[in-house]
């Protein structure tokens, strides 16, 4: 097994471990220690998919917190959320080039919003998108598939 194969193996192991932890805990704890339901989805930034989009549905007045968590060494992320009219609701940059970025907003109307995740440093790799609050996240382009080497 050469160096590149070992790196891919450890990257895959890291993704699986992180997913197991996220799925098993599946709650955020706020500053008031109240449990907030959460959902997680896996995403992949690649040459074929330099941006990954998700649908985010909720009802007017519902607060929601969104985090993008890199599980690939060197990959840093940023994302935007737009309402059903395409109006920017939240923009989360990553000037510090950290592995986890997040932000929150409150649904201004009952509709489907779009979350678009991109690399902040032109690196490819795996990430987890975590949404806390009474919102539903889904991949509008169908099931997420890992690119084949």
Short mmCIF file of C-alpha atoms in Angstrom, two decimals:
data_model
loop_
_atom_site.label_atom_id
_atom_site.label_comp_id
_atom_site.label_asym_id
_atom_site.label_seq_id
_atom_site.Cartn_x
_atom_site.Cartn_y
_atom_site.Cartn_z
CA UNK A 1 0.00 0.00 0.00
CA UNK A 2 1.57 3.26 -1.10
CA UNK A 3 1.36 6.64 0.65
CA UNK A 4 -1.65 7.92 -1.35
CA UNK A 5 -3.66 4.76 -0.71
CA UNK A 6 -2.91 5.01 3.03
CA UNK A 7 -4.03 8.67 3.05
CA UNK A 8 -7.29 7.76 1.31
CA UNK A 9 -7.87 4.89 3.72
CA UNK A 10 -7.32 7.10 6.78
CA UNK A 11 -9.49 9.84 5.28
CA UNK A 12 -12.30 7.32 4.79
CA UNK A 13 -11.85 6.00 8.33
CA UNK A 14 -12.01 9.56 9.66
CA UNK A 15 -15.21 10.29 7.75
CA UNK A 16 -16.84 7.12 9.08
CA UNK A 17 -15.82 7.86 12.67
CA UNK A 18 -17.09 11.43 12.48
CA UNK A 19 -20.39 10.29 10.99
CA UNK A 20 -20.80 7.68 13.72
CA UNK A 21 -20.27 10.33 16.39
CA UNK A 22 -22.60 12.85 14.73
CA UNK A 23 -25.35 10.31 14.13
CA UNK A 24 -25.13 8.83 17.62
CA UNK A 25 -25.32 12.23 19.34
CA UNK A 26 -27.74 13.84 16.84
CA UNK A 27 -28.43 16.82 19.13
CA UNK A 28 -26.89 20.22 19.70
CA UNK A 29 -26.66 21.60 23.22
CA UNK A 30 -27.27 25.32 23.37
CA UNK A 31 -25.91 27.77 25.93
CA UNK A 32 -29.01 27.11 28.04
CA UNK A 33 -28.33 23.33 27.93
CA UNK A 34 -31.61 22.66 26.11
CA UNK A 35 -31.51 19.88 23.56
CA UNK A 36 -32.21 20.96 20.01
CA UNK A 37 -32.90 18.30 17.37
CA UNK A 38 -30.36 18.16 14.57
CA UNK A 39 -29.78 16.45 11.24
CA UNK A 40 -26.54 15.70 9.44
CA UNK A 41 -25.78 15.01 5.79
CA UNK A 42 -22.51 14.10 4.11
CA UNK A 43 -21.18 16.11 1.19
CA UNK A 44 -18.24 15.93 -1.20
CA UNK A 45 -16.46 18.84 -2.89
CA UNK A 46 -14.79 17.63 -6.12
CA UNK A 47 -13.87 18.81 -9.61
CA UNK A 48 -17.22 17.46 -10.79
CA UNK A 49 -19.09 19.13 -7.88
CA UNK A 50 -17.27 22.29 -6.77
CA UNK A 51 -20.42 23.42 -4.97
CA UNK A 52 -22.97 21.26 -3.19
CA UNK A 53 -26.55 22.39 -2.68
CA UNK A 54 -29.18 21.30 -0.18
CA UNK A 55 -32.81 22.22 0.39
CA UNK A 56 -33.68 23.54 3.83
CA UNK A 57 -37.36 23.70 4.80
CA UNK A 58 -38.91 25.30 7.82
CA UNK A 59 -41.76 27.41 9.09
CA UNK A 60 -41.90 31.14 9.67
CA UNK A 61 -40.32 32.19 12.97
CA UNK A 62 -38.29 29.00 13.45
CA UNK A 63 -34.62 29.58 14.36
CA UNK A 64 -32.06 27.27 12.79
CA UNK A 65 -28.31 26.81 13.18
CA UNK A 66 -26.20 25.47 10.29
CA UNK A 67 -22.62 24.18 10.51
CA UNK A 68 -20.30 22.95 7.78
CA UNK A 69 -17.63 20.62 9.19
CA UNK A 70 -14.64 19.51 7.12
CA UNK A 71 -13.56 15.90 7.57
CA UNK A 72 -10.73 16.09 5.01
CA UNK A 73 -7.40 17.55 6.12
CA UNK A 74 -6.80 20.88 4.43
CA UNK A 75 -10.39 21.41 3.25
CA UNK A 76 -11.99 24.56 4.61
CA UNK A 77 -15.57 25.47 3.82
CA UNK A 78 -17.90 28.41 3.46
CA UNK A 79 -21.61 28.55 2.64
CA UNK A 80 -24.55 30.75 1.79
CA UNK A 81 -28.27 30.34 2.40
CA UNK A 82 -30.84 31.90 0.07
CA UNK A 83 -34.61 32.01 0.42
CA UNK A 84 -37.07 30.69 -2.18
CA UNK A 85 -36.76 33.96 -4.14
CA UNK A 86 -32.97 33.70 -4.27
CA UNK A 87 -32.46 36.47 -1.71
CA UNK A 88 -29.35 36.00 0.43
CA UNK A 89 -30.32 35.20 4.02
CA UNK A 90 -26.96 34.15 5.50
CA UNK A 91 -23.37 34.18 4.23
CA UNK A 92 -20.72 32.34 6.26
CA UNK A 93 -17.18 32.94 5.06
CA UNK A 94 -13.97 31.41 6.35
CA UNK A 95 -11.16 33.95 6.36
CA UNK A 96 -9.52 32.12 9.27
CA UNK A 97 -9.45 28.85 7.27
CA UNK A 98 -10.88 26.79 10.15
CA UNK A 99 -12.35 23.28 9.85
CA UNK A 100 -15.84 24.19 11.16
CA UNK A 101 -17.92 27.25 10.30
CA UNK A 102 -21.49 28.04 11.18
CA UNK A 103 -24.21 30.57 11.53
CA UNK A 104 -27.86 30.91 12.40
CA UNK A 105 -30.98 32.64 11.15
CA UNK A 106 -34.74 32.59 11.63
CA UNK A 107 -37.08 31.55 8.82
CA UNK A 108 -38.77 34.71 7.54
CA UNK A 109 -41.40 32.67 5.72
CA UNK A 110 -42.58 29.10 5.40
CA UNK A 111 -40.75 27.88 2.32
CA UNK A 112 -37.73 26.02 1.05
CA UNK A 113 -34.35 27.73 1.28
CA UNK A 114 -31.15 26.68 -0.53
CA UNK A 115 -27.84 26.03 1.24
CA UNK A 116 -24.80 26.16 -1.07
CA UNK A 117 -21.49 24.83 0.32
CA UNK A 118 -18.15 25.49 -1.42
CA UNK A 119 -14.47 25.13 -0.59
CA UNK A 120 -12.93 28.27 0.89
CA UNK A 121 -9.46 27.30 -0.32
CA UNK A 122 -9.98 25.35 -3.58
CA UNK A 123 -9.35 22.03 -1.81
CA UNK A 124 -11.48 18.96 -2.49
CA UNK A 125 -12.80 16.54 0.08
CA UNK A 126 -15.55 15.38 2.39
CA UNK A 127 -17.64 17.40 4.80
CA UNK A 128 -20.67 17.12 7.04
CA UNK A 129 -23.48 19.66 7.04
CA UNK A 130 -25.30 19.79 10.37
CA UNK A 131 -28.60 21.60 10.90
CA UNK A 132 -30.04 22.23 14.36
CA UNK A 133 -33.59 23.34 14.88
CA UNK A 134 -37.00 22.38 13.60
CA UNK A 135 -35.97 22.34 9.96
CA UNK A 136 -35.60 19.63 7.35
CA UNK A 137 -32.49 19.35 5.18
CA UNK A 138 -32.29 17.32 1.99
CA UNK A 139 -30.17 17.00 -1.11
CA UNK A 140 -32.22 18.40 -4.01
CA UNK A 141 -30.01 16.70 -6.58
CA UNK A 142 -30.65 13.16 -5.32
CA UNK A 143 -28.54 10.86 -3.17
CA UNK A 144 -25.02 11.99 -2.38
CA UNK A 145 -22.48 9.78 -4.14
CA UNK A 146 -18.74 9.73 -3.63
CA UNK A 147 -16.77 10.25 -6.86
CA UNK A 148 -14.98 7.19 -8.13
CA UNK A 149 -11.17 7.39 -8.50
#
